[in-house]
CSV table of C-alpha atoms in Angstrom, one decimal:
chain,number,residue,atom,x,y,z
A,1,UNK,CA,-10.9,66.1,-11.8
A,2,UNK,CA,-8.1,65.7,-9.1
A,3,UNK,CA,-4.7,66.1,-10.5
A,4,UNK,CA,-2.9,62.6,-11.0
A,5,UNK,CA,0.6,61.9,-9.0
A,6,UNK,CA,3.9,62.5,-11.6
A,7,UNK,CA,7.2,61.5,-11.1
A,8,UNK,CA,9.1,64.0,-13.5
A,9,UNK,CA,12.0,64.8,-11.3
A,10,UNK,CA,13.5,63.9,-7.9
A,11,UNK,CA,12.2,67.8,-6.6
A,12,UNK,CA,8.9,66.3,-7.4
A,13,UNK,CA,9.3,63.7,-4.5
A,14,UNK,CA,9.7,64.3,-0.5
A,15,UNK,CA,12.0,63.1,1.6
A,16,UNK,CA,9.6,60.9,3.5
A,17,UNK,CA,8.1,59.8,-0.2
A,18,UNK,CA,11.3,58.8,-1.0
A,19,UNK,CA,12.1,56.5,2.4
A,20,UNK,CA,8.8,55.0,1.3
A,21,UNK,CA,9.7,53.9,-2.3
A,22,UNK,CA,12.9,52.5,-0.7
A,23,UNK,CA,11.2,50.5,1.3
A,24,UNK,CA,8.8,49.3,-0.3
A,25,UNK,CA,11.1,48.4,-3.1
A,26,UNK,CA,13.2,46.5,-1.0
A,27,UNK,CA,9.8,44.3,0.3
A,28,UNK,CA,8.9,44.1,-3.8
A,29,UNK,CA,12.6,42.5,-3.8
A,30,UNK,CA,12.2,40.6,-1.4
A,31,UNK,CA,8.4,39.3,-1.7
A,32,UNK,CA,8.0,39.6,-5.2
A,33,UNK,CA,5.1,36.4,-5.7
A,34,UNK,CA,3.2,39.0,-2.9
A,35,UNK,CA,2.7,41.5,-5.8
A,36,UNK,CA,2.5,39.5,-8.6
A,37,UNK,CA,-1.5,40.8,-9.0
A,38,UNK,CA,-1.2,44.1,-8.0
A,39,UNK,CA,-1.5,45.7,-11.3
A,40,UNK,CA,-4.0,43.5,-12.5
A,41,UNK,CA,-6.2,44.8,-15.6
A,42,UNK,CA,-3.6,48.2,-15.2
A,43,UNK,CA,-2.1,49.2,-18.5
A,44,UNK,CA,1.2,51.1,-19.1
A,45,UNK,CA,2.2,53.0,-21.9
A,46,UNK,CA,5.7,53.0,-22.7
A,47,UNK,CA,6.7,55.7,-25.2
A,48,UNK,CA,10.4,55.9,-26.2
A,49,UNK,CA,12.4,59.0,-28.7
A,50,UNK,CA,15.8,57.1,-27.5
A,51,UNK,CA,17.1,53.8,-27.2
A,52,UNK,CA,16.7,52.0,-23.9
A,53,UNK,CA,17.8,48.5,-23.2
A,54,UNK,CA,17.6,48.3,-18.7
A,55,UNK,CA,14.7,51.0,-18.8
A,56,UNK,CA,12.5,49.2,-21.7
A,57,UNK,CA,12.7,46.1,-20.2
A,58,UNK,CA,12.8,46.4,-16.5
A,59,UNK,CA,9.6,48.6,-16.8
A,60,UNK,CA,8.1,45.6,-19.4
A,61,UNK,CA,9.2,43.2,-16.8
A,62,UNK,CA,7.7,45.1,-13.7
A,63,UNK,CA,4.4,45.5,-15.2
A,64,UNK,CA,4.0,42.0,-16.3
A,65,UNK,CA,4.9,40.1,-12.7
A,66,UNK,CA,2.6,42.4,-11.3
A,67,UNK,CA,-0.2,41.3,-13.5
A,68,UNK,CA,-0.6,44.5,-15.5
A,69,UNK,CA,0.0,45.0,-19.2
A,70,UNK,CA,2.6,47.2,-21.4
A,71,UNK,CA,1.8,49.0,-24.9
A,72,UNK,CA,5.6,50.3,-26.0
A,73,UNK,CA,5.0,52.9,-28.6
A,74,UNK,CA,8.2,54.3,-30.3
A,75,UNK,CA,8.3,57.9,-31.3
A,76,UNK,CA,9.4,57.4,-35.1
A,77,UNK,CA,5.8,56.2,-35.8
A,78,UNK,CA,4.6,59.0,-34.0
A,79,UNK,CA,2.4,61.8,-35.9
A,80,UNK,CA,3.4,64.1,-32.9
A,81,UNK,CA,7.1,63.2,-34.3
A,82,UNK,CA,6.7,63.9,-37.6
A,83,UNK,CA,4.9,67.6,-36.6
A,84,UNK,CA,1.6,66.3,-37.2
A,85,UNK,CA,0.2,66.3,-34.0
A,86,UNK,CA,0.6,68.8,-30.6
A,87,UNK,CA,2.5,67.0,-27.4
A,88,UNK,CA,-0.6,68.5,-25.2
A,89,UNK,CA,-3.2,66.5,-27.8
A,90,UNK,CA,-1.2,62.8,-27.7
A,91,UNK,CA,-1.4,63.8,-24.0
A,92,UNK,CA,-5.2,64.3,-23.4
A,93,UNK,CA,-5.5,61.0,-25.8
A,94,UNK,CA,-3.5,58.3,-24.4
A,95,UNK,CA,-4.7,59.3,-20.9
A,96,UNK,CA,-8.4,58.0,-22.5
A,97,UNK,CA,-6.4,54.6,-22.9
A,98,UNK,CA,-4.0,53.6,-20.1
A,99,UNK,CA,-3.6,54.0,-16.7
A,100,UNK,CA,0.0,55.5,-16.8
A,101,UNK,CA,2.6,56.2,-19.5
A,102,UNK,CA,6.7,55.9,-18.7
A,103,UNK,CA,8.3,58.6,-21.5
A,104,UNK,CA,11.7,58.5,-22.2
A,105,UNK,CA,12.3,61.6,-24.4
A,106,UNK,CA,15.2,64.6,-25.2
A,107,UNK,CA,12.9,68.0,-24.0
A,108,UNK,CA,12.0,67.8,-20.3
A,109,UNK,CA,9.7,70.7,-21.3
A,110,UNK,CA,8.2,68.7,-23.8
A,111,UNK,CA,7.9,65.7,-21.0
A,112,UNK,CA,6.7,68.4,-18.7
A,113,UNK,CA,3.9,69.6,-21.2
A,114,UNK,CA,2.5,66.4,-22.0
A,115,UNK,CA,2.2,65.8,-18.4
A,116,UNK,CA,0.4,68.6,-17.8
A,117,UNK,CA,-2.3,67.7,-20.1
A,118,UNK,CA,-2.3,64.4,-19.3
A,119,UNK,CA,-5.0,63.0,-16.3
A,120,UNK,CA,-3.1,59.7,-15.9
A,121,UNK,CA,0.4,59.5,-14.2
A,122,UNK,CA,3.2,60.1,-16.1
A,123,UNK,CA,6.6,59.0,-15.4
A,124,UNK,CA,10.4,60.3,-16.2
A,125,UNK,CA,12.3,57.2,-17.8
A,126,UNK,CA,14.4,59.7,-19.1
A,127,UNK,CA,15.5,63.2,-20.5
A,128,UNK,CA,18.8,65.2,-21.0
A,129,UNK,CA,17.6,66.5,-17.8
A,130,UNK,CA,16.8,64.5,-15.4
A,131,UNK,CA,17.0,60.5,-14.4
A,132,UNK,CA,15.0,59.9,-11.7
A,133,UNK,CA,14.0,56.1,-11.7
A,134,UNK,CA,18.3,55.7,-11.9
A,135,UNK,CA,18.9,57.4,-8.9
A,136,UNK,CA,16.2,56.4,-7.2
A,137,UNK,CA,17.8,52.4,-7.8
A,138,UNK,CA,20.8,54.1,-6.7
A,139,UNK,CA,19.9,54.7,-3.4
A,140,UNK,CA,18.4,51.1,-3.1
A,141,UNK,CA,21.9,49.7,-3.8
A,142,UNK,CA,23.7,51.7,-1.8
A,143,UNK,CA,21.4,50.9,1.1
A,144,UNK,CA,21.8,47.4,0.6
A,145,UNK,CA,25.7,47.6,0.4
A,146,UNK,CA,26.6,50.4,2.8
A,147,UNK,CA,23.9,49.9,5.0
A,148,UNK,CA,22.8,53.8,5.0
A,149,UNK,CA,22.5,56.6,3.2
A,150,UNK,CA,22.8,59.6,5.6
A,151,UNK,CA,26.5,60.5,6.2
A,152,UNK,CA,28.4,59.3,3.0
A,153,UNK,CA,30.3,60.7,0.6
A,154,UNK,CA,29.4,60.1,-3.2
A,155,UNK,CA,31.8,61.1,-5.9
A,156,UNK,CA,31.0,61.7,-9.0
A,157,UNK,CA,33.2,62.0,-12.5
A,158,UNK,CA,33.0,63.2,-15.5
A,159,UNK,CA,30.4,64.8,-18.2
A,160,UNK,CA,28.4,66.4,-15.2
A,161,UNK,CA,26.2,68.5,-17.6
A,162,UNK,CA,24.0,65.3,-17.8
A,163,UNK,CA,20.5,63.7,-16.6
A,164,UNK,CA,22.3,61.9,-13.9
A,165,UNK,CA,24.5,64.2,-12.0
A,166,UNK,CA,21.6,66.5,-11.9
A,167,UNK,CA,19.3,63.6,-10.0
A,168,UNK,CA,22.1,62.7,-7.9
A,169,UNK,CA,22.3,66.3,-6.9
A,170,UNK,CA,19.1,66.8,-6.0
A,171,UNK,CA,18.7,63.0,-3.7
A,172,UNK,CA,22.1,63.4,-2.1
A,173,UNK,CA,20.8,66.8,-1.1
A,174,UNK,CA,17.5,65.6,0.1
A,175,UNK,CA,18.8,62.4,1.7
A,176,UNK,CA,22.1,63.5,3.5
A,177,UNK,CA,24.8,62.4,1.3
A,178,UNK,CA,27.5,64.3,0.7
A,179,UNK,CA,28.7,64.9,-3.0
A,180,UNK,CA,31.6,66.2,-4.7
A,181,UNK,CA,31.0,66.6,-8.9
A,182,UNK,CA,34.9,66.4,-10.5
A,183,UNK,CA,34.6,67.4,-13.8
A,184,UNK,CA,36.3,69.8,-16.1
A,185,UNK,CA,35.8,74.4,-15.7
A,186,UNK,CA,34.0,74.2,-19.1
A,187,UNK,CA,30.4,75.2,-19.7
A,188,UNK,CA,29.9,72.3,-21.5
A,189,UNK,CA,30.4,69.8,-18.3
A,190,UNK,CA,29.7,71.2,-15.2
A,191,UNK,CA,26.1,70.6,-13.6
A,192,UNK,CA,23.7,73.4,-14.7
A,193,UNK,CA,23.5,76.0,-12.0
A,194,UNK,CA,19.9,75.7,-11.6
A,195,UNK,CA,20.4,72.5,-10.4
A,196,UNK,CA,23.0,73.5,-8.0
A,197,UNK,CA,20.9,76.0,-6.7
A,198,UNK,CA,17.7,73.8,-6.4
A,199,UNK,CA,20.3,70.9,-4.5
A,200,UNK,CA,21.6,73.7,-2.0
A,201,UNK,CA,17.9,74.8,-0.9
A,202,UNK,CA,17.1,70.7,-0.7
A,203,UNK,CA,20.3,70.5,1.5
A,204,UNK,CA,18.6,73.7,3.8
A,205,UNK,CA,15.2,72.3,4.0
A,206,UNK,CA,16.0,68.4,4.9
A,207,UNK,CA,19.2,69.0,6.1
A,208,UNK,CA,19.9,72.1,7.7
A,209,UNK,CA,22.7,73.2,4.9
A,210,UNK,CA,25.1,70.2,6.4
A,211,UNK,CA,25.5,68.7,3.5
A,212,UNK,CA,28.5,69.2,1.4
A,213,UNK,CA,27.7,70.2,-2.2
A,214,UNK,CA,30.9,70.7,-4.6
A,215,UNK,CA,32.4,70.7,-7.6
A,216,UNK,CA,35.5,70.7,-8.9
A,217,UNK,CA,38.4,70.1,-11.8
A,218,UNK,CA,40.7,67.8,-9.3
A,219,UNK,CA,39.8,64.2,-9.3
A,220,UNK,CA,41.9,63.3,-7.1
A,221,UNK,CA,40.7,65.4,-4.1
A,222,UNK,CA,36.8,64.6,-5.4
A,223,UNK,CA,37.6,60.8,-4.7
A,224,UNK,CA,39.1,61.1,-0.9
A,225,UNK,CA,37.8,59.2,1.5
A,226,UNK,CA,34.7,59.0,-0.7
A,227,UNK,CA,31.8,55.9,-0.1
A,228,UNK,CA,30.6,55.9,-3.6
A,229,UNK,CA,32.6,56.9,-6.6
A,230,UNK,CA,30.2,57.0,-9.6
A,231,UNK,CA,30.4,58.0,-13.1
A,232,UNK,CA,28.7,57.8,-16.4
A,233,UNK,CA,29.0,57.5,-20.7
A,234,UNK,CA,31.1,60.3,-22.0
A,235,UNK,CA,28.8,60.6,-24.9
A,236,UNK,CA,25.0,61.2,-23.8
A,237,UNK,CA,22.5,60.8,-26.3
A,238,UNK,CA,22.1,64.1,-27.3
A,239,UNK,CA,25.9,64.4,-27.8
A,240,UNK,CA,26.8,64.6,-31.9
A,241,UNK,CA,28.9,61.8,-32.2
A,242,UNK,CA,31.4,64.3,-34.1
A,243,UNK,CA,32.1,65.5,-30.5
A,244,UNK,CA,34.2,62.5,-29.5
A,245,UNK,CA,37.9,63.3,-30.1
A,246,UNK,CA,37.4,66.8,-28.2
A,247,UNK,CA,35.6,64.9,-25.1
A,248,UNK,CA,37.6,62.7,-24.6
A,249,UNK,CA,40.9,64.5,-24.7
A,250,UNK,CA,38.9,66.8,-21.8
A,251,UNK,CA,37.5,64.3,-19.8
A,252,UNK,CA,40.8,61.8,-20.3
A,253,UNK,CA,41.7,62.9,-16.9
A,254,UNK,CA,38.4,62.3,-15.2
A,255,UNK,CA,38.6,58.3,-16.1
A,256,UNK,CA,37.9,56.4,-13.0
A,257,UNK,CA,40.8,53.8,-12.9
A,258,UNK,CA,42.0,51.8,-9.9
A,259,UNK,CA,44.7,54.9,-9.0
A,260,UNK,CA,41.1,56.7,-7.9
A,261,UNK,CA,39.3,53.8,-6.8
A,262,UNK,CA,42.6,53.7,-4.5
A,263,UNK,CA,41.8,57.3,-3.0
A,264,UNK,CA,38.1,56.2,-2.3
A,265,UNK,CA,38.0,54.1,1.5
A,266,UNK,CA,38.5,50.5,1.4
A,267,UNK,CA,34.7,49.4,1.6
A,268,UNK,CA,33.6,52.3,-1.4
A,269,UNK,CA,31.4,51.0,-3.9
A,270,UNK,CA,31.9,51.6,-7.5
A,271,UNK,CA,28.3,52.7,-9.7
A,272,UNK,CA,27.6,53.1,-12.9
A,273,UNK,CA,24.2,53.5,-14.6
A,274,UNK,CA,25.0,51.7,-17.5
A,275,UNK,CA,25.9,51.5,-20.6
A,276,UNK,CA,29.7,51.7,-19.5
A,277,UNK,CA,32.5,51.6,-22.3
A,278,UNK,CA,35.9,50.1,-20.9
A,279,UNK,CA,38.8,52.6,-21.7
A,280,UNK,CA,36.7,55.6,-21.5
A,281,UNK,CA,34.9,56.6,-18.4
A,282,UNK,CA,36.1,53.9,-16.6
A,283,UNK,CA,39.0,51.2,-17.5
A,284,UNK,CA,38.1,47.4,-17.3
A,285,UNK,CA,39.9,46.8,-14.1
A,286,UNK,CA,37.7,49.1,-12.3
A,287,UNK,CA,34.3,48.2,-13.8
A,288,UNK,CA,34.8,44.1,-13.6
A,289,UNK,CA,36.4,44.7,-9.9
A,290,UNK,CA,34.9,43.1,-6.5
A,291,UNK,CA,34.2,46.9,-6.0
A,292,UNK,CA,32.1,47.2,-8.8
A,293,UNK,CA,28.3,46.7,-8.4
A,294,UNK,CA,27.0,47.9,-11.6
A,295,UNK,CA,25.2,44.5,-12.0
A,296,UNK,CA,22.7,44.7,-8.6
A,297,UNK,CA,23.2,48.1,-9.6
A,298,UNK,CA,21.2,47.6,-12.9
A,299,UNK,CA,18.8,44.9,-11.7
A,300,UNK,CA,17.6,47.2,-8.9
A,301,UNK,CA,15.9,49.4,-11.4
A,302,UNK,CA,13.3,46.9,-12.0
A,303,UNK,CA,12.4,46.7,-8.2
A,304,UNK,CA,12.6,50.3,-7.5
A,305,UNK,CA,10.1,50.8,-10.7
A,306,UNK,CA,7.6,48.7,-9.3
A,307,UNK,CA,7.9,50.4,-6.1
A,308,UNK,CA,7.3,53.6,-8.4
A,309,UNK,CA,4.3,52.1,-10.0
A,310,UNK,CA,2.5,51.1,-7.1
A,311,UNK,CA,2.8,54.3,-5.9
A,312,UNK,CA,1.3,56.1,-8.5
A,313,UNK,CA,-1.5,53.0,-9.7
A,314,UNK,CA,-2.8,51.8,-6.2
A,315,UNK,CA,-5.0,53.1,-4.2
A,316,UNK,CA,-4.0,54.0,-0.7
């Protein structure tokens, strides 16, 4: 049986895959009633370990306009949860059922193991690793406001040791965007180095090593000149919520407030993944500012994950 399509990580996509998916997610935006029977009689699994409000619902949404149908299946009434039951056997099962399954989950390992045994296309909607659906919106908004991708400057800041740095890494380095990662010199917040390394050898292969790659502990260097100046929730999911008093006192200085947005050019877009708490990672003034697209931000997911489903559910 021939291997099904996965989208478990940006690496997992080329650079020309990924011009496709923004392109055809821009004609899903645009011609939406031209879908809305593409995924007729097509059934996707949702299965969720973590709360999701944009992913659970965009994905809902996408699959319904397009005529398909959605099964979400929550973890906590999972006998794979409570230990009863292997990853690699709720793999081979549900691929019996559906035509795809979106997993949203802690482990990429374990994401990585069930899609291994699984002979229906599985799909990243989230792990402490990696966020590809996000960034993959990303680029669709950034398109639509910039007007290009190649050539800009993103700045990120912030928790960096998180599933959306890493992404951002990896599509900046594929796509020719420049990024700078300002975050504190502690283990505990910079990007893992295997992601570093994986984004320099993108940069080499589509790029020719142009692109800029850094990181550092000034903020106020990372946001010069910068197109895009992006950040994201202090507290991950997998953060223990006893955590708080010590993260923010050491990402304090890493808040993007209108003094950085002020460093950024004129026409730079402020981005956010969602959900944003005012007075930590970013003050009100920034995220409610003409600046601030958050909003299209947000709402792009749901065109970019049809784009992503078509992909993997119809025929060429």
């Amino acid at each position: 049986m021939k291997k099904p399509r996965h989208l478990l990580s940006i690496a997992d996509l080329s650079k020309k895959e990924v011009q496709g998916l923004l392109k055809l997610a821009e004609e899903v935006k645009q011609h939406p009633k031209k879908y809305h029977k593409a995924l007729y009689e097509k059934v996707l699994l949702t299965f969720f370990q973590m709360p999701s409000l944009r992913t659970e619902v965009s994905f809902d949404v996408a699959m319904f306009t397009m005529g398909g149908e959605i099964v979400d299946y929550h973890s906590e009434t999972s006998p794979w949860a409570k230990g009863k039951e292997s990853i690699e056997d709720v793999g081979r099962v549900v691929s019996r059922y559906v035509d795809a399954v979106m997993m949203r989950m802690h482990d990429h390992q374990e994401l990585i193991k069930f899609a291994k045994n699984c002979s229906v296309p599985v799909i990243n909607g989230l792990t402490s690793y990696e966020h590809p659906c996000q960034v993959l919106s990303d680029m669709q908004t950034i398109q639509e406001k910039l007007g290009r991708l190649a050539g800009l400057k993103l700045a990120y800041f912030g928790d960096s040791l998180n599933n959306v740095t890493h992404s951002l890494l990896l599509m900046c380095a594929m796509l020719g965007i420049h990024i700078t990662v300002a975050c504190p010199k502690k283990k505990a917040y910079l990007p893992d180095p295997k992601i570093l390394k994986l984004a320099r050898s993108l940069a080499i292969k589509y790029n020719k090593g142009s692109i800029e790659i850094r990181v550092t502990d000034n903020p106020v260097k990372a946001a010069k000149d910068a197109d895009v100046v992006y950040t994201d929730s202090w507290m991950s999911y997998h953060i223990p919520p006893e955590e708080k008093p010590k993260r923010m006192k050491d990402l304090k200085p890493y808040q993007v407030t209108p003094k950085i947005m002020q460093q950024a050019k004129k026409t730079a877009i402020f981005m956010h993944d969602l959900p944003g708490l005012r007075g930590m990672e970013v003050t009100a003034a920034v995220m409610d500012s003409k600046q601030s697209v958050i909003y299209d931000q947000a709402e792009n997911r749901l065109h970019m994950e049809k784009a992503v489903l078509l992909w993997l559910l119809q025929k060429k």
